[in-house]
Structure formats: structure tokens, C-alpha cells
């Protein structure tokens, strides 16, 4: 299955920007916001120093951060897996659910790369500047 459908799910269904200052017109701005908010959670404030960044972001997503809310109910996750063609039997469904969080985290990391985000330029979100101001500071 093409990862594009997974990227589209993250960008269009999960990232919530209404609680933030500024408009979020691009994928790059939305992904930057998620990474900046993740840094508020992370003990390490440099994304390049986190060894398994996708897994760490996946663990953070389990806490249902307000900026990025992926589906969290197993039934809904399986339905997404069926729609994407990953869950054709019970074993595949169980594996899909088991790997859901780390895969969502990994897709966010990949979206950062696709959108040209240099990980060491992302700083924790502080609410004083818009993401756009942070991006181009």
C-alpha cells in the first residue's frame, strides 16, 4: 500500500490547529507544529538526538495530544487497516493495531523529511510566536 494514504490521514484527519495562533496553510506548517509540541513533552529538546524518533512520537501520540489526535480505539484502527488493505484477517488486524502508534509516529517523521523540515531547527512550541514565525526565525 502506498504511504500517501497514510500521510493524507495524518495531515487531513489528525492534526488540529484551531487552538494555535496563525493560519496553517501547508503540510510543512502542520508537521512543524506537531514536532514543536512533541518537543514540549520530550526530555530531549533536539530531535536529531532522539534515536527512535518515530517510536518516541508514537508513544507521545498515545497520550492524545490536542495538536494531533489519531484514532485510538482498536475497532476504529482495524477499520482504517481494512480500508487501507492491511487487515485481511485477524492476525493482520492484531499486528496492525499493535504497530499503529509507532507507524503513525514514523509517518510524521517521514512527512517532516518530505516537507524539507530540518529536525535540528525545530524548537519547542512556546505560544508566543506563531509556528510560521518560529519556522523562519
N, CA, C and O atoms as a MOPAC input file, in Angstrom:
PM7 MOZYME 1SCF
protein

 N      0.84100 1    -1.18600 1     0.00000 1
 C      0.00000 1     0.00000 1     0.00000 1
 C      0.87600 1     1.23600 1     0.00000 1
 O      1.89000 1     1.30000 1     0.69600 1
 N      0.48600 1     2.17700 1    -0.75900 1
 C      1.16900 1     3.44400 1    -0.87100 1
 C      1.08600 1     4.20900 1     0.45400 1
 O      0.02100 1     4.27500 1     1.06900 1
 N      2.19000 1     4.77700 1     0.88400 1
 C      2.20700 1     5.53900 1     2.13000 1
 C      1.43300 1     6.84900 1     2.00600 1
 O      1.10000 1     7.47200 1     3.01400 1
 N      1.15000 1     7.26300 1     0.78500 1
 C      0.44500 1     8.53100 1     0.57900 1
 C     -0.88600 1     8.56800 1     1.32200 1
 O     -1.24700 1     9.60200 1     1.88200 1
 N     -1.61900 1     7.45800 1     1.33700 1
 C     -2.90200 1     7.42700 1     2.03300 1
 C     -2.69900 1     7.59900 1     3.54400 1
 O     -3.54000 1     8.18500 1     4.22700 1
 N     -1.59100 1     7.09100 1     4.04900 1
 C     -1.27900 1     7.24200 1     5.46300 1
 C     -0.87700 1     8.68400 1     5.77000 1
 O     -1.26700 1     9.24400 1     6.79400 1
 N     -0.09000 1     9.27600 1     4.86800 1
 C      0.28500 1    10.68900 1     5.04100 1
 C     -0.96200 1    11.57300 1     5.02300 1
 O     -1.09500 1    12.49400 1     5.82800 1
 N     -1.86300 1    11.28100 1     4.10200 1
 C     -3.09800 1    12.05100 1     3.97500 1
 C     -3.93200 1    11.94200 1     5.24900 1
 O     -4.52500 1    12.92500 1     5.69400 1
 N     -3.97700 1    10.74500 1     5.83400 1
 C     -4.71100 1    10.54200 1     7.08500 1
 C     -4.14200 1    11.44400 1     8.18300 1
 O     -4.89500 1    12.12000 1     8.88400 1
 N     -2.83100 1    11.45400 1     8.33100 1
 C     -2.18300 1    12.27300 1     9.36800 1
 C     -2.47600 1    13.75300 1     9.13200 1
 O     -2.91800 1    14.45500 1    10.04100 1
 N     -2.23100 1    14.22000 1     7.92000 1
 C     -2.38500 1    15.64600 1     7.61400 1
 C     -3.84100 1    16.09800 1     7.69600 1
 O     -4.13200 1    17.12300 1     8.31300 1
 N     -4.74200 1    15.36100 1     7.09400 1
 C     -6.12700 1    15.82700 1     6.95700 1
 C     -7.06600 1    15.40500 1     8.08200 1
 O     -8.08200 1    16.06000 1     8.31500 1
 N     -6.74100 1    14.32600 1     8.77700 1
 C     -7.66900 1    13.82600 1     9.79500 1
 C     -7.16600 1    13.97900 1    11.22600 1
 O     -7.96500 1    13.91800 1    12.16100 1
 N     -5.88900 1    14.17300 1    11.41800 1
 C     -5.34700 1    14.10600 1    12.77800 1
 C     -4.84300 1    15.42500 1    13.32900 1
 O     -5.02800 1    15.70600 1    14.51300 1
 N     -4.21800 1    16.22900 1    12.51100 1
 C     -3.59300 1    17.45300 1    13.01700 1
 C     -4.65800 1    18.52400 1    13.22300 1
 O     -5.40900 1    18.86500 1    12.30800 1
 N     -4.70300 1    19.03900 1    14.43200 1
 C     -5.70200 1    20.03500 1    14.82700 1
 C     -4.98000 1    21.34400 1    15.15400 1
 O     -4.12900 1    21.39100 1    16.04200 1
 N     -5.33000 1    22.39400 1    14.42900 1
 C     -4.61200 1    23.66300 1    14.57200 1
 C     -5.46300 1    24.79700 1    15.14000 1
 O     -4.95500 1    25.90600 1    15.30100 1
 N     -6.73000 1    24.56200 1    15.44600 1
 C     -7.61500 1    25.65600 1    15.84700 1
 C     -7.22000 1    26.31000 1    17.17100 1
 O     -7.61600 1    27.44800 1    17.42300 1
 N     -6.46700 1    25.64100 1    18.00800 1
 C     -6.05700 1    26.20300 1    19.29700 1
 C     -4.74900 1    26.99000 1    19.22500 1
 O     -4.19500 1    27.37300 1    20.25500 1
 N     -4.26500 1    27.22600 1    18.02700 1
 C     -2.97400 1    27.87500 1    17.85100 1
 C     -3.11000 1    29.17700 1    17.08200 1
 O     -4.03900 1    29.35700 1    16.29400 1
 N     -2.17700 1    30.07600 1    17.32100 1
 C     -2.15400 1    31.36800 1    16.65300 1
 C     -1.68700 1    31.18600 1    15.21500 1
 O     -0.76000 1    30.42100 1    14.95000 1
 N     -2.32000 1    31.87800 1    14.30500 1
 C     -1.89200 1    31.84700 1    12.90500 1
 C     -2.67800 1    30.84700 1    12.08500 1
 O     -3.42000 1    30.01900 1    12.61300 1
 N     -2.49400 1    30.94600 1    10.78900 1
 C     -3.12500 1    30.01500 1     9.85500 1
 C     -2.12200 1    28.94000 1     9.46900 1
 O     -0.92300 1    29.19600 1     9.35200 1
 N     -2.63000 1    27.75200 1     9.27500 1
 C     -1.78500 1    26.62900 1     8.89500 1
 C     -2.20600 1    26.19700 1     7.50000 1
 O     -3.12300 1    25.39300 1     7.33300 1
 N     -1.52600 1    26.74100 1     6.50900 1
 C     -1.92600 1    26.51900 1     5.11900 1
 C     -1.18200 1    25.36700 1     4.45900 1
 O     -1.64400 1    24.83000 1     3.45200 1
 N     -0.05600 1    24.99000 1     5.00400 1
 C      0.77400 1    23.98400 1     4.33300 1
 C      0.99400 1    22.76800 1     5.21400 1
 O      0.88100 1    22.84000 1     6.43700 1
 N      1.31100 1    21.64900 1     4.57400 1
 C      1.69400 1    20.43900 1     5.31600 1
 C      2.88700 1    20.73700 1     6.19800 1
 O      2.94800 1    20.28700 1     7.34200 1
 N      3.83000 1    21.49100 1     5.67600 1
 C      5.06100 1    21.80000 1     6.40400 1
 C      4.75100 1    22.49300 1     7.73400 1
 O      5.33500 1    22.15200 1     8.76300 1
 N      3.84200 1    23.45400 1     7.71200 1
 C      3.47500 1    24.16800 1     8.93800 1
 C      2.80000 1    23.23400 1     9.93500 1
 O      3.06300 1    23.31100 1    11.13600 1
 N      1.94100 1    22.36100 1     9.44800 1
 C      1.22900 1    21.43200 1    10.33100 1
 C      2.19300 1    20.43500 1    10.97700 1
 O      2.10400 1    20.17600 1    12.17700 1
 N      3.10500 1    19.88200 1    10.19200 1
 C      4.07300 1    18.92000 1    10.73100 1
 C      5.02500 1    19.61500 1    11.69600 1
 O      5.38500 1    19.05500 1    12.73200 1
 N      5.43000 1    20.82600 1    11.35900 1
 C      6.30600 1    21.60200 1    12.24900 1
 C      5.62500 1    21.77600 1    13.60700 1
 O      6.26500 1    21.61000 1    14.64600 1
 N      4.33700 1    22.10600 1    13.60700 1
 C      3.58600 1    22.26600 1    14.84800 1
 C      3.62200 1    20.98500 1    15.67800 1
 O      3.87500 1    21.03200 1    16.88200 1
 N      3.37400 1    19.85400 1    15.04600 1
 C      3.37100 1    18.58100 1    15.77200 1
 C      4.74500 1    18.31400 1    16.38100 1
 O      4.84100 1    17.91100 1    17.54000 1
 N      5.79600 1    18.53100 1    15.61800 1
 C      7.15000 1    18.30200 1    16.13400 1
 C      7.48400 1    19.27200 1    17.26300 1
 O      8.10300 1    18.87900 1    18.25200 1
 N      7.07900 1    20.53800 1    17.12700 1
 C      7.34800 1    21.53600 1    18.16300 1
 C      6.59700 1    21.19300 1    19.45200 1
 O      7.13500 1    21.35300 1    20.54700 1
 N      5.36900 1    20.72600 1    19.32200 1
 C      4.61900 1    20.31300 1    20.51400 1
 C      5.21200 1    19.03500 1    21.12300 1
 O      5.25100 1    18.88900 1    22.34400 1
 N      5.66400 1    18.12600 1    20.28200 1
 C      6.31800 1    16.92200 1    20.79600 1
 C      7.53100 1    17.30200 1    21.65400 1
 O      7.78000 1    16.68100 1    22.68800 1
 N      8.26800 1    18.30300 1    21.23300 1
 C      9.45300 1    18.71900 1    22.00000 1
 C      9.08400 1    19.25600 1    23.37900 1
 O      9.90100 1    19.18700 1    24.29800 1
 N      7.88800 1    19.78200 1    23.54300 1
 C      7.45100 1    20.20400 1    24.87600 1
 C      7.30600 1    19.01100 1    25.81000 1
 O      7.47900 1    19.13400 1    27.02300 1
 N      6.99000 1    17.86500 1    25.24000 1
 C      6.83500 1    16.62800 1    26.00500 1
 C      8.17600 1    15.93200 1    26.24400 1
 O      8.42100 1    15.38100 1    27.31700 1
 N      9.01900 1    15.96500 1    25.24900 1
 C     10.26700 1    15.20400 1    25.27200 1
 C     11.28800 1    15.80000 1    26.24800 1
 O     11.39200 1    17.01900 1    26.38700 1
 N     12.02600 1    14.93400 1    26.90900 1
 C     13.11500 1    15.41100 1    27.76300 1
 C     14.27500 1    15.93000 1    26.92700 1
 O     15.00400 1    16.82600 1    27.35400 1
 N     14.44300 1    15.37100 1    25.74400 1
 C     15.48300 1    15.81800 1    24.82200 1
 C     14.88500 1    16.89100 1    23.93600 1
 O     13.84500 1    16.66600 1    23.31700 1
 N     15.51200 1    18.04400 1    23.86200 1
 C     14.95100 1    19.16900 1    23.11500 1
 C     15.55500 1    19.30900 1    21.72100 1
 O     15.35300 1    20.32300 1    21.05300 1
 N     16.30100 1    18.28100 1    21.27700 1
 C     16.86700 1    18.27600 1    19.93000 1
 C     16.40600 1    16.99400 1    19.24900 1
 O     16.78600 1    15.89600 1    19.65400 1
 N     15.58700 1    17.14100 1    18.21600 1
 C     15.01700 1    15.97000 1    17.55100 1
 C     16.07300 1    15.04400 1    16.97400 1
 O     15.86100 1    13.83300 1    16.90900 1
 N     17.20200 1    15.58700 1    16.55400 1
 C     18.26300 1    14.75500 1    15.97600 1
 C     18.90500 1    13.82400 1    17.00000 1
 O     19.53900 1    12.83800 1    16.62500 1
 N     18.74800 1    14.12600 1    18.27800 1
 C     19.38000 1    13.31000 1    19.31800 1
 C     18.48900 1    12.18400 1    19.82800 1
 O     18.90700 1    11.39900 1    20.67900 1
 N     17.27300 1    12.10100 1    19.31700 1
 C     16.35200 1    11.03700 1    19.73900 1
 C     16.53500 1     9.85200 1    18.80500 1
 O     16.24000 1     9.95000 1    17.61300 1
 N     17.01800 1     8.73800 1    19.33200 1
 C     17.40000 1     7.59800 1    18.49500 1
 C     16.25100 1     7.01000 1    17.69500 1
 O     16.38900 1     6.81500 1    16.48800 1
 N     15.15400 1     6.73000 1    18.31100 1
 C     13.99500 1     6.13600 1    17.63700 1
 C     12.86500 1     7.15000 1    17.62300 1
 O     11.85100 1     6.97500 1    18.29800 1
 N     13.04700 1     8.20800 1    16.85200 1
 C     12.11600 1     9.33500 1    16.87400 1
 C     10.69000 1     8.90400 1    16.54600 1
 O      9.75100 1     9.33900 1    17.21400 1
 N     10.50800 1     8.06200 1    15.53800 1
 C      9.17000 1     7.60400 1    15.18600 1
 C      8.48000 1     6.89000 1    16.33800 1
 O      7.29500 1     7.10700 1    16.59100 1
 N      9.22300 1     6.04000 1    17.03300 1
 C      8.65100 1     5.32200 1    18.17500 1
 C      8.34300 1     6.27300 1    19.32700 1
 O      7.31800 1     6.13300 1    19.99400 1
 N      9.22800 1     7.23500 1    19.55900 1
 C      9.00200 1     8.20900 1    20.63700 1
 C      7.77300 1     9.06400 1    20.34700 1
 O      6.96600 1     9.32100 1    21.24000 1
 N      7.63400 1     9.50100 1    19.10600 1
 C      6.44400 1    10.27100 1    18.73900 1
 C      5.20600 1     9.39100 1    18.88300 1
 O      4.16300 1     9.85900 1    19.34100 1
 N      5.31000 1     8.12100 1    18.49700 1
 C      4.20100 1     7.19200 1    18.66500 1
 C      3.77600 1     7.06800 1    20.12000 1
 O      2.58100 1     7.05700 1    20.41700 1
 N      4.73700 1     6.97400 1    21.02600 1
 C      4.41500 1     6.90600 1    22.45400 1
 C      3.72400 1     8.18100 1    22.91100 1
 O      2.78000 1     8.13300 1    23.69900 1
 N      4.19000 1     9.31400 1    22.42000 1
 C      3.57500 1    10.59700 1    22.76000 1
 C      2.13800 1    10.65900 1    22.23500 1
 O      1.25100 1    11.17500 1    22.91600 1
 N      1.91000 1    10.14300 1    21.04600 1
 C      0.56200 1    10.14400 1    20.46400 1
 C     -0.43000 1     9.35100 1    21.30900 1
 O     -1.62400 1     9.65100 1    21.30800 1
 N      0.05400 1     8.34700 1    22.02500 1
 C     -0.81900 1     7.55800 1    22.90600 1
 C     -1.48300 1     8.43100 1    23.96500 1
 O     -2.56600 1     8.11200 1    24.45500 1
 N     -0.83200 1     9.52500 1    24.31000 1
 C     -1.38800 1    10.45700 1    25.29400 1
 C     -2.42400 1    11.39600 1    24.70200 1
 O     -2.94700 1    12.26700 1    25.39700 1
 N     -2.72200 1    11.22300 1    23.41800 1
 C     -3.72500 1    12.00600 1    22.69600 1
 C     -3.48500 1    13.51700 1    22.81000 1
 O     -4.33600 1    14.24900 1    23.31400 1
 N     -2.32500 1    13.97300 1    22.34100 1
 C     -2.06000 1    15.41800 1    22.37800 1
 C     -3.08600 1    16.16900 1    21.53100 1
 O     -3.52500 1    15.67300 1    20.49400 1
 N     -3.45900 1    17.34600 1    21.97300 1
 C     -4.53300 1    18.08400 1    21.29800 1
 C     -4.16100 1    18.50300 1    19.88000 1
 O     -5.05100 1    18.74000 1    19.06200 1
 N     -2.88300 1    18.60000 1    19.56900 1
 C     -2.48600 1    19.03300 1    18.22500 1
 C     -2.51000 1    17.89800 1    17.20100 1
 O     -2.49800 1    18.15700 1    15.99800 1
 N     -2.54400 1    16.65400 1    17.65900 1
 C     -2.51200 1    15.52100 1    16.72600 1
 C     -3.21600 1    14.32800 1    17.36600 1
 O     -2.63100 1    13.59900 1    18.16600 1
 N     -4.45800 1    14.14900 1    17.00400 1
 C     -5.24200 1    13.08100 1    17.61200 1
 C     -5.55200 1    11.99900 1    16.58000 1
 O     -6.45700 1    12.13800 1    15.75700 1
 N     -4.78900 1    10.93700 1    16.64800 1
 C     -5.03100 1     9.79100 1    15.77700 1
 C     -6.10000 1     8.91300 1    16.42900 1
 O     -6.34300 1     9.01100 1    17.63200 1
 N     -6.72900 1     8.06400 1    15.63500 1
 C     -7.71100 1     7.14100 1    16.20500 1
 C     -7.02800 1     6.28500 1    17.25700 1
 O     -5.87800 1     5.87800 1    17.09300 1
 N     -7.75800 1     6.01300 1    18.35500 1
 C     -7.15000 1     5.27200 1    19.46400 1
 C     -7.94100 1     4.04000 1    19.89300 1
 O     -7.45400 1     3.25400 1    20.70500 1
 N     -9.12700 1     3.86000 1    19.37500 1
 C     -9.94800 1     2.68500 1    19.70900 1
 C     -9.58400 1     1.55900 1    18.73200 1
 O     -9.56000 1     1.76500 1    17.51900 1
 N     -9.30700 1     0.38400 1    19.26700 1
 C     -8.87800 1    -0.73400 1    18.42000 1
 C     -9.81900 1    -0.98400 1    17.25100 1
 O     -9.36600 1    -1.20000 1    16.12700 1
 N    -11.12100 1    -0.95700 1    17.50400 1
 C    -12.08200 1    -1.20700 1    16.42900 1
 C    -11.87900 1    -0.21300 1    15.27800 1
 O    -11.84600 1    -0.60600 1    14.11200 1
 N    -11.74400 1     1.07000 1    15.61200 1
 C    -11.55200 1     2.09800 1    14.57700 1
 C    -10.23100 1     1.91100 1    13.84700 1
 O    -10.14800 1     2.11200 1    12.63500 1
 N     -9.21000 1     1.52900 1    14.58000 1
 C     -7.90200 1     1.29400 1    13.96800 1
 C     -7.99700 1     0.13700 1    12.96900 1
 O     -7.45300 1     0.22100 1    11.86800 1
 N     -8.67600 1    -0.92100 1    13.34600 1
 C     -8.85600 1    -2.06500 1    12.43800 1
 C     -9.63900 1    -1.63800 1    11.19400 1
 O     -9.31500 1    -2.06000 1    10.08300 1
 N    -10.65700 1    -0.81000 1    11.37300 1
 C    -11.43400 1    -0.34700 1    10.21300 1
 C    -10.55500 1     0.45500 1     9.24900 1
 O    -10.68300 1     0.32700 1     8.03100 1
 N     -9.67500 1     1.26900 1     9.79300 1
 C     -8.71800 1     2.00400 1     8.95300 1
 C     -7.80400 1     1.01000 1     8.24000 1
 O     -7.54700 1     1.14300 1     7.04400 1
 N     -7.31400 1     0.01400 1     8.98200 1
 C     -6.45600 1    -1.01200 1     8.38500 1
 C     -7.14400 1    -1.76100 1     7.26100 1
 O     -6.51700 1    -2.07000 1     6.24800 1
 N     -8.42100 1    -2.05700 1     7.42400 1
 C     -9.17700 1    -2.73000 1     6.36100 1
 C     -9.30200 1    -1.82400 1     5.14100 1
 O     -9.11800 1    -2.25900 1     4.00400 1
 N     -9.61400 1    -0.57700 1     5.39500 1
 C     -9.75600 1     0.39800 1     4.30300 1
 C     -8.45200 1     0.53100 1     3.52400 1
 O     -8.46500 1     0.67300 1     2.30100 1
 N     -7.34100 1     0.48500 1     4.22500 1
 C     -6.02700 1     0.62100 1     3.58500 1
 C     -5.50100 1    -0.70000 1     3.02600 1
 O     -4.47200 1    -0.71400 1     2.35000 1
 N     -6.18200 1    -1.79600 1     3.29300 1
 C     -5.78500 1    -3.09200 1     2.76300 1
 C     -4.79300 1    -3.86800 1     3.61000 1
 O     -4.19200 1    -4.82800 1     3.12800 1
 N     -4.61000 1    -3.47200 1     4.85900 1
 C     -3.64800 1    -4.15900 1     5.73200 1
 C     -4.27900 1    -5.25000 1     6.58800 1
 O     -3.56800 1    -6.12400 1     7.08500 1
 N     -5.58100 1    -5.22000 1     6.76900 1
 C     -6.25200 1    -6.13700 1     7.70100 1
 C     -7.20100 1    -7.05700 1     6.95200 1
 O     -8.40000 1    -6.79600 1     6.85800 1
 N     -6.64500 1    -8.13900 1     6.42100 1
 C     -7.46700 1    -9.09300 1     5.68000 1
 C     -7.89200 1   -10.28700 1     6.54400 1
 O     -8.78000 1   -11.05300 1     6.16900 1
 N     -7.24900 1   -10.43000 1     7.69800 1
 C     -7.62200 1   -11.49900 1     8.62900 1
 C     -7.32300 1   -11.02100 1    10.05100 1
 O     -6.80600 1    -9.92100 1    10.24600 1
 N     -7.64900 1   -11.84700 1    11.03600 1
 C     -7.49300 1   -11.45100 1    12.44100 1
 C     -6.04000 1   -11.22600 1    12.83700 1
 O     -5.73900 1   -10.31700 1    13.61200 1
 N     -5.14200 1   -12.04600 1    12.31200 1
 C     -3.72100 1   -11.88700 1    12.64200 1
 C     -3.19100 1   -10.55700 1    12.12000 1
 O     -2.48800 1    -9.83800 1    12.82900 1
 N     -3.53200 1   -10.23800 1    10.87400 1
 C     -3.10500 1    -8.95500 1    10.30700 1
 C     -3.71400 1    -7.78500 1    11.08100 1
 O     -3.04900 1    -6.77500 1    11.31000 1
 N     -4.96800 1    -7.92200 1    11.47800 1
 C     -5.62600 1    -6.86500 1    12.24800 1
 C     -4.92200 1    -6.65900 1    13.58900 1
 O     -4.68800 1    -5.52400 1    14.00400 1
 N     -4.58600 1    -7.75500 1    14.26100 1
 C     -3.89600 1    -7.66000 1    15.55200 1
 C     -2.53200 1    -6.99300 1    15.39200 1
 O     -2.15600 1    -6.15400 1    16.21000 1
 N     -1.79500 1    -7.35400 1    14.35500 1
 C     -0.48500 1    -6.74500 1    14.10300 1
 C     -0.61100 1    -5.26400 1    13.75100 1
 O      0.20400 1    -4.44000 1    14.16700 1
 N     -1.65000 1    -4.94200 1    12.97500 1
 C     -1.87000 1    -3.54500 1    12.60100 1
 C     -2.11800 1    -2.69100 1    13.84000 1
 O     -1.55000 1    -1.60800 1    13.97700 1
 N     -2.96300 1    -3.17800 1    14.73600 1
 C     -3.24600 1    -2.45500 1    15.98100 1
 C     -1.98000 1    -2.35100 1    16.82900 1
 O     -1.68200 1    -1.29200 1    17.38100 1
 N     -1.24400 1    -3.44400 1    16.92900 1
 C     -0.01600 1    -3.47700 1    17.73400 1
 C      0.99400 1    -2.43700 1    17.26100 1
 O      1.66800 1    -1.80900 1    18.07800 1
 N      1.10100 1    -2.25300 1    15.95200 1
 C      2.09900 1    -1.33600 1    15.38600 1
 C      1.56000 1     0.06000 1    15.09000 1
 O      2.30700 1     0.92100 1    14.62400 1
 N      0.29400 1     0.29500 1    15.35000 1
 C     -0.37800 1     1.53600 1    14.98900 1
 C      0.36400 1     2.78600 1    15.46000 1
 O      0.63000 1     3.68800 1    14.66600 1
 N      0.69400 1     2.83900 1    16.73900 1
 C      1.27100 1     4.06600 1    17.30100 1
 C      2.64400 1     4.35800 1    16.72100 1
 O      2.92500 1     5.49100 1    16.32900 1
 N      3.50100 1     3.34700 1    16.66200 1
 C      4.84400 1     3.58700 1    16.12400 1
 C      4.79000 1     3.91000 1    14.63500 1
 O      5.59900 1     4.69500 1    14.14200 1
 N      3.84300 1     3.31000 1    13.91300 1
 C      3.71400 1     3.61300 1    12.48300 1
 C      3.22600 1     5.04800 1    12.27000 1
 O      3.70900 1     5.73400 1    11.37000 1
 N      2.28600 1     5.50300 1    13.07800 1
 C      1.85100 1     6.89600 1    12.97500 1
 C      3.00400 1     7.84200 1    13.28000 1
 O      3.18800 1     8.84700 1    12.59300 1
 N      3.77300 1     7.52200 1    14.30300 1
 C      4.94600 1     8.33800 1    14.63500 1
 C      5.94500 1     8.36100 1    13.49500 1
 O      6.49000 1     9.41300 1    13.16100 1
 N      6.18900 1     7.20200 1    12.89500 1
 C      7.13700 1     7.11800 1    11.77900 1
 C      6.64600 1     7.91800 1    10.57200 1
 O      7.44500 1     8.55400 1     9.88400 1
 N      5.35500 1     7.88900 1    10.31400 1
 C      4.81000 1     8.66100 1     9.18200 1
 C      4.99800 1    10.16200 1     9.40900 1
 O      5.22500 1    10.90400 1     8.45400 1
 N      4.90700 1    10.61400 1    10.65000 1
 C      5.15600 1    12.02800 1    10.95700 1
 C      6.61100 1    12.37700 1    10.67900 1
 O      6.89800 1    13.43400 1    10.11700 1
 N      7.52600 1    11.50500 1    11.06600 1
 C      8.94900 1    11.72800 1    10.78000 1
 C      9.17800 1    11.78600 1     9.27100 1
 O      9.89800 1    12.65700 1     8.78100 1
 N      8.56900 1    10.86400 1     8.54200 1
 C      8.71000 1    10.85300 1     7.08100 1
 C      8.10800 1    12.10400 1     6.45600 1
 O      8.66600 1    12.65200 1     5.50500 1
 N      6.96900 1    12.56300 1     6.98300 1
 C      6.36000 1    13.79000 1     6.46900 1
 C      7.27200 1    14.99900 1     6.70400 1
 O      7.32100 1    15.91500 1     5.88400 1
 N      7.98300 1    14.99300 1     7.81800 1
 C      8.94800 1    16.06600 1     8.06800 1
 C     10.02400 1    16.05700 1     6.99000 1
 O     10.37800 1    17.10700 1     6.45400 1
 N     10.54000 1    14.88200 1     6.67300 1
 C     11.57100 1    14.76400 1     5.64100 1
 C     11.03100 1    15.18200 1     4.27800 1
 O     11.68700 1    15.93000 1     3.55300 1
 N      9.82800 1    14.70100 1     3.92300 1
 C      9.20700 1    15.02000 1     2.63900 1
 C      9.00600 1    16.53000 1     2.49600 1
 O      9.13400 1    17.07800 1     1.40100 1
 N      8.69000 1    17.19600 1     3.60500 1
 C      8.42300 1    18.62500 1     3.58700 1
 C      9.65200 1    19.48300 1     3.87200 1
 O      9.53300 1    20.68600 1     4.10800 1
 N     10.82200 1    18.86800 1     3.85100 1
 C     12.06600 1    19.61400 1     3.97700 1
 C     12.30700 1    20.24100 1     5.34100 1
 O     12.97100 1    21.27200 1     5.44600 1
 N     11.77400 1    19.62600 1     6.37500 1
 C     11.98800 1    20.15800 1     7.72500 1
 C     13.30800 1    19.62600 1     8.26400 1
 O     13.51000 1    18.41600 1     8.36200 1
 N     14.19600 1    20.53700 1     8.60800 1
 C     15.46700 1    20.18300 1     9.23000 1
 C     15.20100 1    20.01200 1    10.71700 1
 O     14.87400 1    20.97600 1    11.41000 1
 N     15.33800 1    18.79600 1    11.20300 1
 C     14.92000 1    18.46900 1    12.56400 1
 C     15.60000 1    19.31900 1    13.62800 1
 O     14.96700 1    19.67000 1    14.62400 1
 N     16.87300 1    19.66000 1    13.44300 1
 C     17.54700 1    20.42900 1    14.48500 1
 C     17.13000 1    21.90100 1    14.49200 1
 O     17.55400 1    22.64600 1    15.37500 1
 N     16.31000 1    22.34000 1    13.53200 1
 C     15.79500 1    23.71300 1    13.53700 1
 C     14.47800 1    23.84500 1    14.30300 1
 O     14.05600 1    24.95800 1    14.61500 1
 N     13.83500 1    22.73400 1    14.60300 1
 C     12.54700 1    22.76800 1    15.30400 1
 C     12.80000 1    22.98200 1    16.79200 1
 O     13.58800 1    22.27100 1    17.41500 1
 N     12.10900 1    23.98200 1    17.34600 1
 C     12.20800 1    24.29000 1    18.76500 1
 C     10.86700 1    23.99400 1    19.43400 1
 O      9.83700 1    23.95600 1    18.76000 1
 N     10.86900 1    23.78300 1    20.76600 1
 C      9.58900 1    23.55400 1    21.44500 1
 C      8.63900 1    24.72900 1    21.21300 1
 O      9.06800 1    25.88300 1    21.19600 1
 N      7.37000 1    24.44000 1    21.03700 1
 C      6.35800 1    25.47800 1    20.83400 1
 C      6.14700 1    26.21900 1    22.14100 1
 O      5.93700 1    25.59900 1    23.18300 1
 N      6.20300 1    27.55700 1    22.09000 1
 C      6.04900 1    28.32400 1    23.32100 1
 C      4.79500 1    29.17600 1    23.35800 1
 O      4.50300 1    29.76100 1    24.40100 1
 N      4.05200 1    29.27500 1    22.29100 1
 C      2.81400 1    30.03000 1    22.28000 1
 C      2.97700 1    31.52400 1    22.07700 1
 O      1.99500 1    32.22600 1    21.83700 1
 N      4.20500 1    32.02200 1    22.17000 1
 C      4.42600 1    33.45500 1    21.98200 1
 C      4.57300 1    33.82400 1    20.51000 1
 O      4.16200 1    34.90300 1    20.08300 1
 N      5.15500 1    32.93100 1    19.75800 1
 C      5.32600 1    33.14500 1    18.32700 1
 C      4.40300 1    32.20400 1    17.57000 1
 O      4.06400 1    31.13200 1    18.07000 1
 N      3.99500 1    32.59300 1    16.37700 1
 C      3.27200 1    31.65300 1    15.54500 1
 C      4.26900 1    30.61200 1    15.04400 1
 O      5.48000 1    30.82800 1    15.07300 1
 N      3.74800 1    29.49800 1    14.59400 1
 C      4.62800 1    28.47400 1    14.02200 1
 C      5.38900 1    29.05700 1    12.84800 1
 O      6.57100 1    28.76800 1    12.66300 1
 N      4.72300 1    29.87300 1    12.06100 1
 C      5.36900 1    30.48600 1    10.90400 1
 C      6.54000 1    31.36300 1    11.33100 1
 O      7.58800 1    31.36000 1    10.68500 1
 N      6.36700 1    32.11500 1    12.41500 1
 C      7.47900 1    32.93300 1    12.92500 1
 C      8.60100 1    32.05900 1    13.44600 1
 O      9.77700 1    32.36800 1    13.25300 1
 N      8.23700 1    30.95500 1    14.11300 1
 C      9.26200 1    30.02900 1    14.60300 1
 C     10.02200 1    29.40100 1    13.44000 1
 O     11.23800 1    29.22000 1    13.50700 1
 N      9.30200 1    29.07300 1    12.38200 1
 C      9.92400 1    28.38600 1    11.23900 1
 C     10.95000 1    29.26900 1    10.54700 1
 O     11.97000 1    28.78200 1    10.06000 1
 N     10.68400 1    30.53900 1    10.50600 1
 C     11.53800 1    31.43500 1     9.72000 1
 C     12.36300 1    32.37800 1    10.56900 1
 O     12.93100 1    33.34500 1    10.06300 1
 N     12.43200 1    32.09500 1    11.87000 1
 C     13.19800 1    32.92900 1    12.78600 1
 C     14.67900 1    32.76000 1    12.55900 1
 O     15.48400 1    33.38900 1    13.24600 1

